[in-house]
XYZ file of C-alpha atoms in Angstrom:
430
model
C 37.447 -30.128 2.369
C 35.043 -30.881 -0.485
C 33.161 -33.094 2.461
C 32.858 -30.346 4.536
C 31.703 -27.645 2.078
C 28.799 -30.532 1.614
C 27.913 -30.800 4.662
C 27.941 -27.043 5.316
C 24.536 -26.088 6.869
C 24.661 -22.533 5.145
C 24.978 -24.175 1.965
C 22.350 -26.420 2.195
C 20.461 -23.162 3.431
C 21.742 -21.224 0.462
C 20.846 -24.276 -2.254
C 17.214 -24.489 -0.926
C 16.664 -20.417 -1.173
C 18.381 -21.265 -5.071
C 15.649 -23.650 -5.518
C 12.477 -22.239 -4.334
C 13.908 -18.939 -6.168
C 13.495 -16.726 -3.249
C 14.374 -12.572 -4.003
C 16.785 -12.198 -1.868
C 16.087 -8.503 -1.419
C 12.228 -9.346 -0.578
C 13.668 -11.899 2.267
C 15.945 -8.760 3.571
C 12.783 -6.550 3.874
C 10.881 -9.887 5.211
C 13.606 -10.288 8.018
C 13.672 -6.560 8.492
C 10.097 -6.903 9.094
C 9.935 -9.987 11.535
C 12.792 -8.125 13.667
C 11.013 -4.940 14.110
C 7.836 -6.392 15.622
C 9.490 -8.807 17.777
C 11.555 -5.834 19.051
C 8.369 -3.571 19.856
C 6.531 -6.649 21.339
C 8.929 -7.225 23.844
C 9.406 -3.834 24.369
C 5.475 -3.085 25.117
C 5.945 -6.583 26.874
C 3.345 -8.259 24.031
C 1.137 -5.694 23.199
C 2.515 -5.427 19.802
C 1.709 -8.034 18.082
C -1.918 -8.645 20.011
C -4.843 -8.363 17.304
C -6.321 -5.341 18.127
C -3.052 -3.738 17.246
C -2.173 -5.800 13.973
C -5.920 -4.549 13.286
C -5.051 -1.202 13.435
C -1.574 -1.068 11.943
C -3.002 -2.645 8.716
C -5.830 0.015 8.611
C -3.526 2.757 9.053
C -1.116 1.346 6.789
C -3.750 0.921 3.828
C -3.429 4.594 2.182
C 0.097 5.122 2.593
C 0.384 1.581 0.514
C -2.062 2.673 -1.717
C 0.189 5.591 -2.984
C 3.273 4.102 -2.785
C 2.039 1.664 -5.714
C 1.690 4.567 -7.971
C 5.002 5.864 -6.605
C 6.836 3.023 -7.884
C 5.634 3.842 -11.393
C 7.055 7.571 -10.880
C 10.045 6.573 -9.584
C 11.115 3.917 -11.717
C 10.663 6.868 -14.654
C 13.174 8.565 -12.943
C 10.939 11.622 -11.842
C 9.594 11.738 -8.301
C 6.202 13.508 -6.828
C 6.934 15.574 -3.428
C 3.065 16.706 -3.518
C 0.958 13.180 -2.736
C 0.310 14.343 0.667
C -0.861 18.011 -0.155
C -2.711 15.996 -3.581
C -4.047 13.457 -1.190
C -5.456 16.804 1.194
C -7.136 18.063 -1.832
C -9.087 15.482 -3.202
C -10.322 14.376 0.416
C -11.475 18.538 0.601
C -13.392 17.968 -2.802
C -15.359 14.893 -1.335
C -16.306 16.164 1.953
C -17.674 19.454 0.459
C -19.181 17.278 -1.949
C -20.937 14.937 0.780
C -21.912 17.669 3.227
C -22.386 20.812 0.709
C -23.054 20.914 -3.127
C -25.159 16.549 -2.593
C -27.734 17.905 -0.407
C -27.936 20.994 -2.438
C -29.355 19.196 -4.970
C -31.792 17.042 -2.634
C -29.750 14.365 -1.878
C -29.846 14.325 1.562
C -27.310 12.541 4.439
C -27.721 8.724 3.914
C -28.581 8.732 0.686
C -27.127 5.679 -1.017
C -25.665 7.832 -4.197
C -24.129 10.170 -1.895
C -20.843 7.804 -1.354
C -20.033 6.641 -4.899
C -20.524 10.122 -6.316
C -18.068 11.793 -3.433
C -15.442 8.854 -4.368
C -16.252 9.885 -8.384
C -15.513 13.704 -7.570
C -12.573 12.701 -5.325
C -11.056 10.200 -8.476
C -11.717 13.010 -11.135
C -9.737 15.954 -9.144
C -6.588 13.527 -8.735
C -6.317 12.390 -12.711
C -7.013 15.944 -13.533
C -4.248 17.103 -10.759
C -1.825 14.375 -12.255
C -2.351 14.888 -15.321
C -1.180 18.239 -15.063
C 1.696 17.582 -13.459
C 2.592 15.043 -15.930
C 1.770 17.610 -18.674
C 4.471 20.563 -16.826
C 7.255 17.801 -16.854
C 6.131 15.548 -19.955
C 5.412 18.202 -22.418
C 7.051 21.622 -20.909
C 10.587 19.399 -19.644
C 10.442 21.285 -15.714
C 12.000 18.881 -13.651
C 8.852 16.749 -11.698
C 11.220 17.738 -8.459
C 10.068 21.378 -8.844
C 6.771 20.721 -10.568
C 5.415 18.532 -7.376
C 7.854 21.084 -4.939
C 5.233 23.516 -6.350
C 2.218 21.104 -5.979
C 3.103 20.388 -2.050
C 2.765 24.427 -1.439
C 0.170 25.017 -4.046
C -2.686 21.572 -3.199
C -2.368 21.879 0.675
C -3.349 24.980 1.059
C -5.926 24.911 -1.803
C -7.337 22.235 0.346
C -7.540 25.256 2.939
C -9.254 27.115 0.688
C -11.632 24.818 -0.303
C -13.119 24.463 3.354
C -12.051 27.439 4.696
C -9.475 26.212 7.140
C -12.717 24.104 8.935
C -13.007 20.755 9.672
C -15.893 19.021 7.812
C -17.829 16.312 8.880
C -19.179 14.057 9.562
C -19.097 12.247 6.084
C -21.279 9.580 4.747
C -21.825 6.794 6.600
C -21.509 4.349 3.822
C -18.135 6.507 3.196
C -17.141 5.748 6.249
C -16.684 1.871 5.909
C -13.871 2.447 3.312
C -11.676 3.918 6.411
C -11.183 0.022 8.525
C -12.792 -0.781 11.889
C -16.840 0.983 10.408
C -16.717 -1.784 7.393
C -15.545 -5.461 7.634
C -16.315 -8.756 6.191
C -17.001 -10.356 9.214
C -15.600 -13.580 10.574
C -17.278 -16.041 8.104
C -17.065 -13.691 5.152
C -13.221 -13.355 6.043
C -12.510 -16.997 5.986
C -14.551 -17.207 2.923
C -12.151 -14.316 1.356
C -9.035 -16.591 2.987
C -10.400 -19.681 1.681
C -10.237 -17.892 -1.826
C -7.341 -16.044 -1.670
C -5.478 -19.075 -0.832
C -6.876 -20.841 -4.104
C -6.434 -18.358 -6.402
C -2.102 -18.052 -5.079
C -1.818 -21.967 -5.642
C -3.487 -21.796 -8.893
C -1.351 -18.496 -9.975
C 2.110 -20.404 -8.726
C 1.069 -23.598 -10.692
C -0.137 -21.538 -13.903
C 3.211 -19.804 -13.717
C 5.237 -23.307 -13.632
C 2.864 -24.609 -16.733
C 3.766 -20.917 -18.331
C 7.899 -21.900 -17.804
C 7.228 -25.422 -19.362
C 4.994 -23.957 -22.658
C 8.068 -21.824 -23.306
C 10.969 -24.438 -22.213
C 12.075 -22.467 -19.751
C 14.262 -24.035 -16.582
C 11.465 -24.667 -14.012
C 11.700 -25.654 -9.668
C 10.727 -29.237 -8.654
C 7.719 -30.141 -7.342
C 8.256 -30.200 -4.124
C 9.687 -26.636 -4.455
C 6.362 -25.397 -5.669
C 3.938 -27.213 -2.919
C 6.491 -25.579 -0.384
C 5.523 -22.227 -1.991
C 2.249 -23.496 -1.730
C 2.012 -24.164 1.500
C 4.320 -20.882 2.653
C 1.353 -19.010 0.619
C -1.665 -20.653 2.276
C -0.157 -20.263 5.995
C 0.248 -16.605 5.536
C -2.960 -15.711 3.850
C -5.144 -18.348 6.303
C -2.724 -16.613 9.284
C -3.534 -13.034 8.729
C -7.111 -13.693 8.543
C -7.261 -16.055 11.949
C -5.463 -13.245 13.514
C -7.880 -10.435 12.178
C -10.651 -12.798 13.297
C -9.419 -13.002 16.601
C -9.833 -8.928 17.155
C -13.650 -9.088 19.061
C -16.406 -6.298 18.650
C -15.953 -4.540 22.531
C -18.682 -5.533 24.239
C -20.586 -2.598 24.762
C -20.643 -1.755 20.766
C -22.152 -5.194 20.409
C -24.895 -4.128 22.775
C -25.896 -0.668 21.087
C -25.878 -2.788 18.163
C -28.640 -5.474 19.177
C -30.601 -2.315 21.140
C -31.248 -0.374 18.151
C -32.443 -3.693 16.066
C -34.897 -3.737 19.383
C -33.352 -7.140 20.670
C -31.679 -8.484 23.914
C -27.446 -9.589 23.019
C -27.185 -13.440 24.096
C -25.237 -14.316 26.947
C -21.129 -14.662 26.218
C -22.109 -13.549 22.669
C -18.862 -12.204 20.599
C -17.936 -10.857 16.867
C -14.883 -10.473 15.627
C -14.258 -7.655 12.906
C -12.958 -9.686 10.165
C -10.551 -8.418 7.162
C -11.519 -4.369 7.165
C -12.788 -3.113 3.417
C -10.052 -0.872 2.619
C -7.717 -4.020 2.681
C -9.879 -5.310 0.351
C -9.165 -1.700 -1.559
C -5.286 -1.959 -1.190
C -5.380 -5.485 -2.173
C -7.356 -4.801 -5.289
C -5.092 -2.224 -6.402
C -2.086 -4.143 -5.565
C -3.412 -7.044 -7.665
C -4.537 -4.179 -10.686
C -0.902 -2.197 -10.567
C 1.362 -5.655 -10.794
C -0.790 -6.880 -13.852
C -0.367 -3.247 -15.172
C 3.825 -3.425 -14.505
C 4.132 -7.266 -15.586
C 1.426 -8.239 -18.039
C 0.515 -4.795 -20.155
C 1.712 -2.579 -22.909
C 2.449 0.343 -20.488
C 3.865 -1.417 -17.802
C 6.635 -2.491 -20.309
C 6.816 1.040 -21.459
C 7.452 2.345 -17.757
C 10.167 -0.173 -17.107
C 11.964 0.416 -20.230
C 11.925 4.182 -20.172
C 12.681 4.034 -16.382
C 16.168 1.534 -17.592
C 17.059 3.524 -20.669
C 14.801 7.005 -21.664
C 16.815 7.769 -25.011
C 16.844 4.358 -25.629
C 13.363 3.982 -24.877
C 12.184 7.523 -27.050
C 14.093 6.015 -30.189
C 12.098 3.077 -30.119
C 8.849 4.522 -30.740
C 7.599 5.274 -27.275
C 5.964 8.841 -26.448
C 7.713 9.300 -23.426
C 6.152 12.447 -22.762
C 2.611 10.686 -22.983
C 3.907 7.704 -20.470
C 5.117 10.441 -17.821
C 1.327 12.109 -18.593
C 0.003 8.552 -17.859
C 2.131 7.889 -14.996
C 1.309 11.071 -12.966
C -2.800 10.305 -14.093
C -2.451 6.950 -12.341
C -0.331 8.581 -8.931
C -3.296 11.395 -8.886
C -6.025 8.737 -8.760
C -4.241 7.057 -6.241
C -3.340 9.575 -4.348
C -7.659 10.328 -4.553
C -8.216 6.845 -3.472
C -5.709 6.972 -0.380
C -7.961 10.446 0.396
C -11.199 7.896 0.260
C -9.546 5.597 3.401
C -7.792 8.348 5.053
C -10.897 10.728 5.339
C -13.166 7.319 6.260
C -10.906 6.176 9.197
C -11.184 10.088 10.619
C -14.653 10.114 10.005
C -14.130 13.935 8.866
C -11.861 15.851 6.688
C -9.290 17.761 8.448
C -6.827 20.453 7.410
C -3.660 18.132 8.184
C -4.532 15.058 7.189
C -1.954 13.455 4.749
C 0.728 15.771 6.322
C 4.397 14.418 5.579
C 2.651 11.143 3.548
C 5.191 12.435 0.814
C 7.928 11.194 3.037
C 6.304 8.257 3.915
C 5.543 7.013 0.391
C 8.266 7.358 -1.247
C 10.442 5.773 1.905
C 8.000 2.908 1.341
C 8.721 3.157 -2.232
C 12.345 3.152 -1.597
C 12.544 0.427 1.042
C 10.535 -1.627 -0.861
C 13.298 -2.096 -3.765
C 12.548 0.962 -5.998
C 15.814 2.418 -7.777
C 16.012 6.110 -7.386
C 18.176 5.410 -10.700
C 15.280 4.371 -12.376
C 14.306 0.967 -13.951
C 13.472 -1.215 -11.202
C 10.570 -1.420 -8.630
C 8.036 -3.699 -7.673
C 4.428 -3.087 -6.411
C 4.939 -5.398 -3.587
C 7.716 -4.405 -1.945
C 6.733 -0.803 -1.816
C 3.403 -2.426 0.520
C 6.201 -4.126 2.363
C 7.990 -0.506 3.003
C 5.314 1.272 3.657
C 4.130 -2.019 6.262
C 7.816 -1.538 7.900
C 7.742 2.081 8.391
C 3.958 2.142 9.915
C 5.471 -0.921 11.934
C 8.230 1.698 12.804
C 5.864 4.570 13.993
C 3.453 2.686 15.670
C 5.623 0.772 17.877
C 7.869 3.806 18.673
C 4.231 5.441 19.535
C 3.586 2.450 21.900
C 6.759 2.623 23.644
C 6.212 6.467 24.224
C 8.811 7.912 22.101
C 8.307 11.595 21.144
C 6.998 12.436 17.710
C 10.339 14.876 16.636
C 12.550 11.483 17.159
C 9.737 9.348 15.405
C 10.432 11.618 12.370
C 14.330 11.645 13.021
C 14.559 7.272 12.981
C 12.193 7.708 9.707
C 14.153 10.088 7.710
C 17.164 7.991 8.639
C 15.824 4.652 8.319
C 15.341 6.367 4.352
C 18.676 7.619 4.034
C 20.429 3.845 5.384
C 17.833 2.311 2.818
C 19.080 3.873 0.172
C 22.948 2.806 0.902
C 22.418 -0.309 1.510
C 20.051 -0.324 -2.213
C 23.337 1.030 -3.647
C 25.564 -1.709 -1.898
C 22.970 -4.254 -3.152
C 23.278 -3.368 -6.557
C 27.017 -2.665 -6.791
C 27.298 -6.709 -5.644
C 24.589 -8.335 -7.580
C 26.109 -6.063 -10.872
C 22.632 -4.254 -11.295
C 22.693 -0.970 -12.788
């Protein structure tokens, strides 16, 4: 018996995920993942997973990932913010007035190179100051953040209204613009450059983190483990941007291109896009928010209020502060996501960010975020929120009806959530 246990291919399966130290939960959502697309490719008989498409379902996917980081940090507080989407509609109101209205009021006329970075300054400013009131009403005045951001939902969206009297405005800055995805890209050799990078940078993090273990005598993988991580690391990053590469220019966009610099496009001549810049954005804010959760004062602070609040309050931390903070930081999120969801429409638009709050906090949730509090990371909630745009956009593809897109969504959330409660109830996490 003990021969056959050995020579159990599950268990040599098992000791290897043991070794390289795998989350188990981040392989679920992984699998989840993998099964999803290959379902939708078949059924749109390969159109799924073509590059043009994985072009656009990162693009879209950028602002709803962009909030769900900051959602994490609410969540794991135990509080919960029903208004991002109306918040989100708010902000991107402020900027495109600001762009099209009060700028060239003041002589700074369309193209202008300020116009851009101010817009994106007014946009930031309105979401901490937004936040921070909502973190004041439940920090300070104790009204449940359910309620407070209830309120906010009603009370942003249709101050949004207000703010452009119910018109569409546009278009924005062109600069602007090439925060929304397919107007501003790295290119093909700037990509691989970024790749190239990227892929340095993970195998120096993984070995810095096995020199970390040995400093403090802590139990660390074998070598091998750690190349294999490595390795896993560099065929992901190098594969996303070969596949991003491989998305061409169209033809005819080329052409306008080379007509207005007043020269003739060569023969067979092609461009590929490249990694968009709001990756870039949701990258550097996924790389900003897991240093805040893992390597700063505050980020210790969220996590320990989030396990234990009384605990956390009779240890010295200003709780009421923290949820101040943490409703600053989903506000300024929430103005960033406006940045890339305004840029890819070219325009603001009364619904834009319509039913994101649903979206972002089933991203949130999917990812590996306790409702209960205490426990979230910043890359699973990407993960979510790259499942459930998987989700939508193949269900789009395959010509299912927008009321049934809605109903597998809400009950995609609803199965996430029991099987994060079976999860924990196993494993022994509270």
């Amino acid at each position: 018996m003990a021969e056959a246990r050995a020579s159990d291919p599950s268990t040599g399966r098992k000791n290897i995920f043991r070794t390289l130290e795998f989350d188990t939960r981040l392989l679920g959502m992984v699998g989840a993942f993998v099964v999803v697309c290959l379902v939708f490719n078949i059924l749109t008989d390969g159109r799924f997973l073509t590059p043009r498409n994985i072009f656009n379902l990162t693009i879209q996917t950028v602002s709803v990932a962009i909030m769900a980081t900051g959602m994490v940090f609410v969540i794991v507080t135990r509080h919960i913010d029903l208004s991002v989407g109306s918040l989100l509609a708010t902000c991107s109101a402020m900027m495109a007035i600001t762009q099209t209205q009060f700028l060239p009021g003041l002589g700074l006329d369309y193209g202008n190179p300020l116009i851009a970075p101010l817009a994106i300054v007014v946009g930031l400013l309105t979401g901490a100051v937004i936040g921070g009131l909502h973190g004041w009403l439940v920090g300070y005045l104790t009204i449940p953040a359910f309620i407070v951001t209830l309120g906010g939902l009603l009370v942003w969206r249709n101050v949004a209204w207000y703010l452009t009297s119910g018109q569409t405005i546009g278009p924005l800055d062109d600069t602007f613009q090439t925060l929304g995805g397919i107007g501003g890209t790295l290119g093909v050799t700037g990509s691989w450059v970024l790749g190239i990078l990227a892929v340095l940078v993970a195998c120096l993090a993984i070995w810095q983190a096995r020199r970390a273990r040995i400093a403090h005598e802590f139990p660390v993988k074998p070598v091998w483990a750690e190349f294999v991580l490595m390795a896993i690391s560099t065929a992901l990053i190098l594969g996303f941007v070969a596949t991003l590469n491989a998305y061409e220019v169209p033809t005819r966009v080329l052409q306008r291109s080379f007509e207005a610099r007043g020269e003739t496009m060569p023969e067979g001549y092609t461009q590929g896009y490249g990694v968009p810049f709001s990756v870039l954005l949701l990258i550097a804010v996924a790389v900003v928010m897991t240093l805040v959760a893992r390597r700063t004062r505050l980020g210790r602070y969220i996590f320990a209020t989030g396990g234990n609040p009384d605990a956390a309050e009779l240890s010295g931390i200003n709780t009421r502060l923290l949820t101040v903070k943490v409703f600053v930081i989903m506000g300024v999120l929430c103005a960033l996501a406006g940045v890339v969801a305004s840029a890819r429409l070219s325009f603001h638009s009364n619904d834009i960010g319509t039913l994101d709050e649903l979206r972002v906090i089933a991203a949130a949730v999917i990812g590996g975020t306790a409702l209960a509090g205490g426990m979230g990371t910043i890359y699973g909630a990407i993960l979510g929120a790259l499942i459930m745009q998987s989700l939508q956009s193949g269900m789009a593809m395959v010509g299912v009806d927008a009321p049934f897109q809605n109903i597998v969504v809400g009950t995609v959330l609803v199965v996430a959530v029991l099987v994060d409660i079976i999860y924990r109830k196993r494993t022994g996490d509270s």
